[in-house]
Short mmCIF file of N, CA and C in Angstrom, two decimals:
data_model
loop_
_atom_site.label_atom_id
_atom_site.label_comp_id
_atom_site.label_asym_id
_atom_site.label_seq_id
_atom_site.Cartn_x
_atom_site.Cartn_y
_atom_site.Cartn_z
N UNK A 92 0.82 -1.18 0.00
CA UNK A 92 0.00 0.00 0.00
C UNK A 92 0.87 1.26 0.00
N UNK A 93 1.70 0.95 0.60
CA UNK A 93 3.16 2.52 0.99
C UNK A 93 3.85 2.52 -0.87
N UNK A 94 3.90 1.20 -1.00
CA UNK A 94 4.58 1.46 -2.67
C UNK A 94 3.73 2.53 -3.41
N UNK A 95 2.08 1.98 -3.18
CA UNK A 95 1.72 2.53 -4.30
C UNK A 95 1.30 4.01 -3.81
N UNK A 96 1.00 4.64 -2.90
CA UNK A 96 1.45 5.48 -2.88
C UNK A 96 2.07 6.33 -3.03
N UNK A 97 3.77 6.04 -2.54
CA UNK A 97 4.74 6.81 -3.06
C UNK A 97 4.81 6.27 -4.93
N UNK A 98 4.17 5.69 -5.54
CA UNK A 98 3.98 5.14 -6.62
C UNK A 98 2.92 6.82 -7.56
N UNK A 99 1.57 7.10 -6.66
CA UNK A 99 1.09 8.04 -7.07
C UNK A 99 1.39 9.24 -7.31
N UNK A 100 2.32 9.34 -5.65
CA UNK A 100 2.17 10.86 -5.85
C UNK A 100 3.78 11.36 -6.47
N UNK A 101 4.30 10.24 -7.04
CA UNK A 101 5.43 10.59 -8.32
C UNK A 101 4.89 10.99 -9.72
N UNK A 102 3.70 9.95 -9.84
CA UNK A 102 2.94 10.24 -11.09
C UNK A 102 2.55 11.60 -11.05
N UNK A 103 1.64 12.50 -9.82
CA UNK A 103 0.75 12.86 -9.47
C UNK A 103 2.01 14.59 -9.90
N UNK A 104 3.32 14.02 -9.47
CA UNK A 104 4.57 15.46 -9.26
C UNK A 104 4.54 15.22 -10.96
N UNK A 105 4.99 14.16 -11.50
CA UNK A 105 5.51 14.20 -13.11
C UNK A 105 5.11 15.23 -13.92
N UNK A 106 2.95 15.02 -13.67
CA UNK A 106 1.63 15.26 -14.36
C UNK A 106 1.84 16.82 -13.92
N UNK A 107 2.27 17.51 -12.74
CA UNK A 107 2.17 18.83 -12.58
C UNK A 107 3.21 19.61 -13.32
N UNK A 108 4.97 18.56 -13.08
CA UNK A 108 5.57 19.36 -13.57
C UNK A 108 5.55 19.36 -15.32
N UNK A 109 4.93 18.14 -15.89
CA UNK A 109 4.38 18.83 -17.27
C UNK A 109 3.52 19.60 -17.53
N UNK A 110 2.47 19.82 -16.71
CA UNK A 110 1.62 20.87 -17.03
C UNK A 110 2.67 22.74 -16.93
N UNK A 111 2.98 22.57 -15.52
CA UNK A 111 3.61 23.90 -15.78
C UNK A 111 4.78 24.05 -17.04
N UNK A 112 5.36 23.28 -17.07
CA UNK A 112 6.32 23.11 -18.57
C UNK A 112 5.96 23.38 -19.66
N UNK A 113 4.77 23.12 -19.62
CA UNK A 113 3.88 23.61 -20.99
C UNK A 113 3.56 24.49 -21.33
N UNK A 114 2.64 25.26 -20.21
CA UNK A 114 2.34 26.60 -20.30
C UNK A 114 3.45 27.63 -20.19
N UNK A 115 4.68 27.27 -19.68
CA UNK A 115 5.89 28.21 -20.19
C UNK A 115 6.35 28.05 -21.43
N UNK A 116 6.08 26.70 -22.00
CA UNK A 116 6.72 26.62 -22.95
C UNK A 116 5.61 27.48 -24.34
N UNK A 117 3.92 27.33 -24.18
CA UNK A 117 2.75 27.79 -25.01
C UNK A 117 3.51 29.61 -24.60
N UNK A 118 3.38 29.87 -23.20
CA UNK A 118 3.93 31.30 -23.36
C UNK A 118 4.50 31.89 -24.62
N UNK A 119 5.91 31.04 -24.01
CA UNK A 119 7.06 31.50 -24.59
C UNK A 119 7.18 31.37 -26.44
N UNK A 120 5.87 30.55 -26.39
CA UNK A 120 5.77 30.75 -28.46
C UNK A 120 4.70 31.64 -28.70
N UNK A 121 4.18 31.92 -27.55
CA UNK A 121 3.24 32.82 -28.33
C UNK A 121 3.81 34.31 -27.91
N UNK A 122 4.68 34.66 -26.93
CA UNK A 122 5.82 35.89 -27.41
C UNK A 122 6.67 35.88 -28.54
N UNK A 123 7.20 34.68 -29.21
CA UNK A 123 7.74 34.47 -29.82
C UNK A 123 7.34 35.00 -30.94
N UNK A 124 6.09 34.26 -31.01
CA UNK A 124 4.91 34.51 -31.95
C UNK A 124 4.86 35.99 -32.49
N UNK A 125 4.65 36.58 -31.76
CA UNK A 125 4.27 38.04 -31.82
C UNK A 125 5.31 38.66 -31.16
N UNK A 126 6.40 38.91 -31.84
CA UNK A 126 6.96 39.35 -31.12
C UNK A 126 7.73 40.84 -32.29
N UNK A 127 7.23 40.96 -32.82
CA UNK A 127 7.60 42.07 -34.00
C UNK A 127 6.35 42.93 -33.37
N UNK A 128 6.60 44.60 -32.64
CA UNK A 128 5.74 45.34 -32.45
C UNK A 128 5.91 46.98 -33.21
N UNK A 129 4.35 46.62 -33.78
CA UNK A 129 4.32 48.17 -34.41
C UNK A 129 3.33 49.29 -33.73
N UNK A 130 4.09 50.77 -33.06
CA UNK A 130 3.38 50.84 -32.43
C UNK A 130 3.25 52.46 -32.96
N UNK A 131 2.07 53.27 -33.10
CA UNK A 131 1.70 54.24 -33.45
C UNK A 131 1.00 54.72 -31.96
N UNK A 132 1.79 56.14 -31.54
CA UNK A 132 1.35 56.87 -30.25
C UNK A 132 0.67 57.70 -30.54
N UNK A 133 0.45 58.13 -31.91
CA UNK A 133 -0.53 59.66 -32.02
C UNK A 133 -1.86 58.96 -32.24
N UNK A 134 -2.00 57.78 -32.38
CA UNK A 134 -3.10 56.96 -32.99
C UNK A 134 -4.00 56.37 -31.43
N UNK A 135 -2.69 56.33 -31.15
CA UNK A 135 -2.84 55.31 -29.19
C UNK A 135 -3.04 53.54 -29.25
N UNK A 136 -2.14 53.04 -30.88
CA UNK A 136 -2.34 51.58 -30.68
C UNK A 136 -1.28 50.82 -30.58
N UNK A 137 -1.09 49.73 -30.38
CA UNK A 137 0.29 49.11 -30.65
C UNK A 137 -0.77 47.52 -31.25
N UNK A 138 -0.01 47.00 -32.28
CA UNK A 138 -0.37 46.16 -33.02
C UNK A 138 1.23 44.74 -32.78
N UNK A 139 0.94 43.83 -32.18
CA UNK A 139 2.17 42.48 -32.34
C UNK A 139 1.58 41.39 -33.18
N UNK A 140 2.40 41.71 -34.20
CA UNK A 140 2.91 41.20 -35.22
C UNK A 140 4.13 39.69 -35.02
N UNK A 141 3.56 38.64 -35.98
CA UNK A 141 4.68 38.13 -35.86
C UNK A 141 5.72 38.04 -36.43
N UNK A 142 7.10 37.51 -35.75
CA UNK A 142 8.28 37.90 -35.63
C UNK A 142 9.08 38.21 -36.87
N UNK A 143 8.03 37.03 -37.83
CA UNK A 143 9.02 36.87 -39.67
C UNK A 143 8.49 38.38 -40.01
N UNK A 144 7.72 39.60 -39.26
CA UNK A 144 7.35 40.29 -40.02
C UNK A 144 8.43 41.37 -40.09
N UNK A 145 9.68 41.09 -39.38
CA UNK A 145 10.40 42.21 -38.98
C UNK A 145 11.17 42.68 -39.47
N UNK A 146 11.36 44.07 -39.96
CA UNK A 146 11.82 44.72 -41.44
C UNK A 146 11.17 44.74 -42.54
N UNK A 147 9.96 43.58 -42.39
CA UNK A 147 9.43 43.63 -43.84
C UNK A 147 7.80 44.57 -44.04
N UNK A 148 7.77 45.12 -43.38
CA UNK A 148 6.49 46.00 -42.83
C UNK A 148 6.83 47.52 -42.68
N UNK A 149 5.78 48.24 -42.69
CA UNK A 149 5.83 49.59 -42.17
C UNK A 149 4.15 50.12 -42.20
N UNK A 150 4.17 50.87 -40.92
CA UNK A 150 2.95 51.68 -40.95
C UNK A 150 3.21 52.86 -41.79
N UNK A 151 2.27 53.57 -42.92
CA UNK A 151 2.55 55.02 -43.21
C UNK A 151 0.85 55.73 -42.86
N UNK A 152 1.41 56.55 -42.38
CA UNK A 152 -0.37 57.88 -42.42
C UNK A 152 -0.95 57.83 -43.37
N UNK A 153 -1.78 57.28 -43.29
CA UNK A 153 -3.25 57.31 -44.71
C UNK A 153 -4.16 58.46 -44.11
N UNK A 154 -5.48 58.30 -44.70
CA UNK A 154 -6.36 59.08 -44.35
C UNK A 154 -6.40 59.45 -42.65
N UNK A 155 -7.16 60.33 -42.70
CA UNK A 155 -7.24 60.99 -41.29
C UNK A 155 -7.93 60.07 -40.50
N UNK A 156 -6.59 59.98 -39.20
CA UNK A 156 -6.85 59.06 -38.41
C UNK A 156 -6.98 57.45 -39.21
N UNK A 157 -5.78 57.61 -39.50
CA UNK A 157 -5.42 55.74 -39.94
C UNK A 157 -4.03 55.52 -40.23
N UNK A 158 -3.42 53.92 -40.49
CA UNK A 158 -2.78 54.21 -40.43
C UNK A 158 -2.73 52.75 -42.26
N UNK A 159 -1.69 53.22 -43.07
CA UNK A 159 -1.73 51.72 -43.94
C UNK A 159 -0.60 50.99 -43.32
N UNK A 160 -0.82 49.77 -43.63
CA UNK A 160 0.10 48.63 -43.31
C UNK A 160 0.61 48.11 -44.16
N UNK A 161 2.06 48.64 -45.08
CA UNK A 161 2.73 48.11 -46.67
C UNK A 161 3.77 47.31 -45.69
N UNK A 162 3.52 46.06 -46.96
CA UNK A 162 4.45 45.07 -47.07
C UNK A 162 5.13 44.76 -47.69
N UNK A 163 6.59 44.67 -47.42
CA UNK A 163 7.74 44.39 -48.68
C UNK A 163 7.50 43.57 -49.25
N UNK A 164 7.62 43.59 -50.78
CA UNK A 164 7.84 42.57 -51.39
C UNK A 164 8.51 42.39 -52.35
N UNK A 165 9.04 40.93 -52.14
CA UNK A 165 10.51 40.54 -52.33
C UNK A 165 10.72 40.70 -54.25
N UNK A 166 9.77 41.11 -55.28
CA UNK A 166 10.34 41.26 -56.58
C UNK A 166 9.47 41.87 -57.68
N UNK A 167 9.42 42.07 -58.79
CA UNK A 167 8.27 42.82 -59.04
C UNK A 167 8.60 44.02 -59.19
N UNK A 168 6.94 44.80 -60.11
CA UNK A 168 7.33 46.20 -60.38
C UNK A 168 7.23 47.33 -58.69
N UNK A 169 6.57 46.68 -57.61
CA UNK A 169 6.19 47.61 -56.43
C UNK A 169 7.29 46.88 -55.48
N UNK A 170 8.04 47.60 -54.92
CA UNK A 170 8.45 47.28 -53.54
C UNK A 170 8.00 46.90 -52.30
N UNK A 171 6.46 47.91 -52.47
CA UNK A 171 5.81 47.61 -51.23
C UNK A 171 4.55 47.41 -51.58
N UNK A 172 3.58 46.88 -50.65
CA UNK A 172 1.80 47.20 -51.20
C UNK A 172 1.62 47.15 -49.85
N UNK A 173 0.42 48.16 -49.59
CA UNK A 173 -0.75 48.38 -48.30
C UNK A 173 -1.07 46.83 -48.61
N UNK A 174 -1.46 46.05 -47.30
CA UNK A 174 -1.87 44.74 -47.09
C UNK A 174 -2.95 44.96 -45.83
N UNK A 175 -2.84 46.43 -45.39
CA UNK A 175 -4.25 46.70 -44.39
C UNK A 175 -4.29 47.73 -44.03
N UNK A 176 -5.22 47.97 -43.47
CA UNK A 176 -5.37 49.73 -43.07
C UNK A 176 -6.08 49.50 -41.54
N UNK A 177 -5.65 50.43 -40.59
CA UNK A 177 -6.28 50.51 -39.57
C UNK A 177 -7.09 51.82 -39.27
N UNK A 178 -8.34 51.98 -38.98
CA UNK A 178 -8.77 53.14 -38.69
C UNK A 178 -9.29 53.42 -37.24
N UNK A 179 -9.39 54.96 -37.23
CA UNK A 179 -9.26 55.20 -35.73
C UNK A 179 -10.95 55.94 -35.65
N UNK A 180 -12.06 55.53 -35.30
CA UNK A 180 -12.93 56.21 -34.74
C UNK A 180 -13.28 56.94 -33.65
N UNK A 181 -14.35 57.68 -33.52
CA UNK A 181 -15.10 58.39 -32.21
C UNK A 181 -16.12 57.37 -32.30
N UNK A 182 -16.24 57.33 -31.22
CA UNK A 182 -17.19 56.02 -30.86
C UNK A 182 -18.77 56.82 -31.64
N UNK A 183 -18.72 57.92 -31.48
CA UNK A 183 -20.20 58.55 -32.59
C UNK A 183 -19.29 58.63 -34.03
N UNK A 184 -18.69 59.07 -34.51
CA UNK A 184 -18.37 58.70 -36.56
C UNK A 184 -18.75 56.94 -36.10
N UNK A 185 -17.96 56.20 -35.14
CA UNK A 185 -17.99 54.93 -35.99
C UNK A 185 -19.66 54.43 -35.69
N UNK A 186 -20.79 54.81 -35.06
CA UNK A 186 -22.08 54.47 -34.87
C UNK A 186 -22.65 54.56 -36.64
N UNK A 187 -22.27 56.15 -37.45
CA UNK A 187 -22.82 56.37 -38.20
C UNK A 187 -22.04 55.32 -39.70
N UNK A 188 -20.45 55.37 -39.57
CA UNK A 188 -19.63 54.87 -40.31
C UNK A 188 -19.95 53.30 -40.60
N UNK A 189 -20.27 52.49 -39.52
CA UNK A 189 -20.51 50.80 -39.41
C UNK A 189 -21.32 50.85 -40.43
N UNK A 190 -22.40 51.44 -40.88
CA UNK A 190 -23.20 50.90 -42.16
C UNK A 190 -22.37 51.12 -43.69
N UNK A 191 -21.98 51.99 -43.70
CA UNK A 191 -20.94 51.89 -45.03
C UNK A 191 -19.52 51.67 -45.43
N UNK A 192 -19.29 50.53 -44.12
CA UNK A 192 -17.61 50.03 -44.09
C UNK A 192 -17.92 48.51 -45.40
N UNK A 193 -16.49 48.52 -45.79
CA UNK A 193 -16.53 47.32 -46.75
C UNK A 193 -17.35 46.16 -46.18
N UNK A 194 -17.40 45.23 -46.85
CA UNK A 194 -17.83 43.57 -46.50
C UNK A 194 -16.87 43.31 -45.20
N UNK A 195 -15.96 43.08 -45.42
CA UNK A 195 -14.92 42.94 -44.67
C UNK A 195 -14.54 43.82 -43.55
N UNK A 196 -14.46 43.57 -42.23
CA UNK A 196 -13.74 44.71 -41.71
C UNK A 196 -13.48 43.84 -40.26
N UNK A 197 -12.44 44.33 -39.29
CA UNK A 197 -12.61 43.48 -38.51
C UNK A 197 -12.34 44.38 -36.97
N UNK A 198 -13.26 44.24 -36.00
CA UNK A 198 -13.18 45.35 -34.54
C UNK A 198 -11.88 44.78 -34.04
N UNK A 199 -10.77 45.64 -33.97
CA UNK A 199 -9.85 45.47 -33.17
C UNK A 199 -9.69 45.74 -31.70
N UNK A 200 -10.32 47.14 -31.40
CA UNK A 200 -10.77 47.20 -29.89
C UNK A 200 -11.24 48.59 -29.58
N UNK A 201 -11.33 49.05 -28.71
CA UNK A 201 -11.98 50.35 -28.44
C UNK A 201 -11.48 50.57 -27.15
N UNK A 202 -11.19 52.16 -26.79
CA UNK A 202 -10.46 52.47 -25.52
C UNK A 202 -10.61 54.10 -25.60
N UNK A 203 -10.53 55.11 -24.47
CA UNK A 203 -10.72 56.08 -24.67
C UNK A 203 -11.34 57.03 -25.57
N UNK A 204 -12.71 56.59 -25.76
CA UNK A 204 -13.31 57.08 -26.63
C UNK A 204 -13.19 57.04 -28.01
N UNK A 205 -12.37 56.01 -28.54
CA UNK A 205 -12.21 55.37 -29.85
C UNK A 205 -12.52 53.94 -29.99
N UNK A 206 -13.17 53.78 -31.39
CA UNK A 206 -12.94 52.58 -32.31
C UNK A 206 -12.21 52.18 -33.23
N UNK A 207 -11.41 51.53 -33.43
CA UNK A 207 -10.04 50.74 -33.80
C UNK A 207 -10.74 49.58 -34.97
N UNK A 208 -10.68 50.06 -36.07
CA UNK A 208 -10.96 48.73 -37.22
C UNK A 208 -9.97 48.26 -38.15
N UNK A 209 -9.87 47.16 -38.38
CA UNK A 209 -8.90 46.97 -39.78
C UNK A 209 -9.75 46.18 -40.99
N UNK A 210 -9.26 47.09 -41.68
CA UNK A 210 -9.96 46.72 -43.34
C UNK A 210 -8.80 46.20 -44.49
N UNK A 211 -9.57 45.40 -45.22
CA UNK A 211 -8.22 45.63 -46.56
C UNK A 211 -8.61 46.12 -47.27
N UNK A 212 -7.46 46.32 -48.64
CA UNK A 212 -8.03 46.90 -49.62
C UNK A 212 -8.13 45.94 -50.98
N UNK A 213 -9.60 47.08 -51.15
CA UNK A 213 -10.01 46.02 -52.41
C UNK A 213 -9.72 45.75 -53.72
N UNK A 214 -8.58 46.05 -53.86
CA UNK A 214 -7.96 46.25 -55.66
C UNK A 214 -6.48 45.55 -55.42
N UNK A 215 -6.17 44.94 -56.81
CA UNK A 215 -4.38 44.25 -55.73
C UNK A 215 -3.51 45.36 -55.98
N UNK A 216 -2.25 45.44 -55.45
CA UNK A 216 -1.99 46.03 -54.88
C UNK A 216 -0.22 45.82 -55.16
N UNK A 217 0.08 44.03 -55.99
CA UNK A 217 0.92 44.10 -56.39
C UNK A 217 1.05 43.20 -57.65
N UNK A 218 2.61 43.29 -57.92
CA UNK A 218 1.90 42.78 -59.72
C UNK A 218 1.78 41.33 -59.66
N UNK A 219 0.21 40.69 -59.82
CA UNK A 219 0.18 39.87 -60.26
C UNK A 219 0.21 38.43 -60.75
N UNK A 220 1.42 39.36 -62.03
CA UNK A 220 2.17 38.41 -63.01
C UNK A 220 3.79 37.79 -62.05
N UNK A 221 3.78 38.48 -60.58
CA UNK A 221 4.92 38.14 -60.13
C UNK A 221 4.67 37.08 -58.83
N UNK A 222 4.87 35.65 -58.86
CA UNK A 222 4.41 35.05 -58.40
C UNK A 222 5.53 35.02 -56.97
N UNK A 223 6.36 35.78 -56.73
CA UNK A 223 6.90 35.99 -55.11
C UNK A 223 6.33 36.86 -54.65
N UNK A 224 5.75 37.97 -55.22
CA UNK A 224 5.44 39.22 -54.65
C UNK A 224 4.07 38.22 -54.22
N UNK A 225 3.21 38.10 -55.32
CA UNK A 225 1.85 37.40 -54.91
C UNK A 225 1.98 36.30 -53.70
N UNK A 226 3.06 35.46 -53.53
CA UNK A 226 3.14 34.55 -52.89
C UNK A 226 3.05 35.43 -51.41
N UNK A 227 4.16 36.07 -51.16
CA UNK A 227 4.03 37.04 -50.39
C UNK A 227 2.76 37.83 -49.72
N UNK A 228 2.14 38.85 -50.26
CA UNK A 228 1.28 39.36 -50.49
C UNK A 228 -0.03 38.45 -49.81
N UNK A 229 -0.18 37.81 -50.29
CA UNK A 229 -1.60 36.59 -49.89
C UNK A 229 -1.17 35.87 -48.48
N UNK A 230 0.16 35.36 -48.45
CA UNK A 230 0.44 34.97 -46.76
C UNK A 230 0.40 36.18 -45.79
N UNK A 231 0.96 37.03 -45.86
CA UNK A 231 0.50 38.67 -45.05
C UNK A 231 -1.23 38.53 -44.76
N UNK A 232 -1.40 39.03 -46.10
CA UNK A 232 -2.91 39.14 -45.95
C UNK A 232 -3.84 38.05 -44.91
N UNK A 233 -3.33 36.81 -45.57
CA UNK A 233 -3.93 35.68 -44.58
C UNK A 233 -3.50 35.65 -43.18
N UNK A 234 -2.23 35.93 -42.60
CA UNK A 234 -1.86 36.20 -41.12
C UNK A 234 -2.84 36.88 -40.59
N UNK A 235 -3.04 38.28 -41.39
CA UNK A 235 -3.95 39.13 -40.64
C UNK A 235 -5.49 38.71 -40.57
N UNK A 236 -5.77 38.20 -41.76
CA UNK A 236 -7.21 37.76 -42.01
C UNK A 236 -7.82 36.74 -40.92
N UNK A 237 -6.66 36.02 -40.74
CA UNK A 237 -6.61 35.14 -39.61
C UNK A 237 -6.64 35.37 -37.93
N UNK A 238 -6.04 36.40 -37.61
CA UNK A 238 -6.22 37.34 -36.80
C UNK A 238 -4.28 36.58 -36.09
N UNK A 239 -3.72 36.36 -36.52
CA UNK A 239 -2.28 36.47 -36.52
C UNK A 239 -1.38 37.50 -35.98
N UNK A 240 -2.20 38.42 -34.57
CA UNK A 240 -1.85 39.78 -34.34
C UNK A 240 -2.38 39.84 -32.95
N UNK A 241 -1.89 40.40 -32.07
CA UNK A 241 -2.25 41.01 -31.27
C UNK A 241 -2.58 42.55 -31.17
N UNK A 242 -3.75 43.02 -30.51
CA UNK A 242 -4.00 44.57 -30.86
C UNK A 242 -3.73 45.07 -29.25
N UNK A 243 -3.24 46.76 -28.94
CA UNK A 243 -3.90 46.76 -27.75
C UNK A 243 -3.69 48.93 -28.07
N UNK A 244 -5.19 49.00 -27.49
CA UNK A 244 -5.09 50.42 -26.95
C UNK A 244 -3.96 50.88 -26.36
N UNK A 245 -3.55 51.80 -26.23
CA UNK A 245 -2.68 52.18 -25.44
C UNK A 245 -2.79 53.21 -24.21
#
């Protein structure tokens, strides 16, 4: 009876110390994960990105109160293409705005009296006929589409 005891509560230590092992280890990939951060202060967001995205991205100022999200790409007539746009609402524009946003759009979050959306855009954006840029181009897009990002107010 004493065997199996000290029999259990070895099992019982094993089973814990894999559980905590794990969840440091799920942590530590999902910093990993996201670990490329783009962060815009006049906007108040920071967006984590993952890590392959780093160098190959940039936010530039689009329309008022937004920001585009161009992505390098690796050949082709464009260097870069917008692959998303983030926009910044008043919680009243975005009440009236929600009826005439694209098909697509996705709530990133809301904080101090703003709404935070990301949209893409609807026309392409790079050539095509260049099947790295496209290759490119469509995995971006799908990260984000996927929700491959962390958002946070700031």
């Amino acid at each position: 009876m004493k065997k199996r005891a000290i029999w259990v509560a070895g099992i019982l230590a094993l089973a814990a110390a894999a559980v905590v092992l794990l969840a440091h280890n799920r942590k530590a990939l999902h910093q990993e994960a996201y670990s490329e951060i783009y962060s815009n202060e006049e906007l108040g967001f920071s967006l984590a990105l993952p890590g392959k995205w780093a160098g190959q991205y940039e936010g530039r100022e689009g329309a008022a109160d937004s920001v585009e999200l161009h992505i390098a790409l690796p050949s082709g007539r464009f260097k870069t293409a917008p692959v998303a746009y983030i926009f910044r609402y008043t919680q009243e524009e975005w009440a009236q705005e929600k009826e005439r946003m694209p098909a697509q759009w996705t709530l990133l979050g809301e904080g101090h009296g703003y709404t935070y959306i990301l949209t893409f855009p609807g026309d392409v954006n790079y050539d095509p006929a260049d099947r790295g840029s496209t290759a490119t181009y469509q995995k971006r897009r799908a990260e984000l589409e996927e929700g491959k990002f962390a958002f946070k107010v700031l």
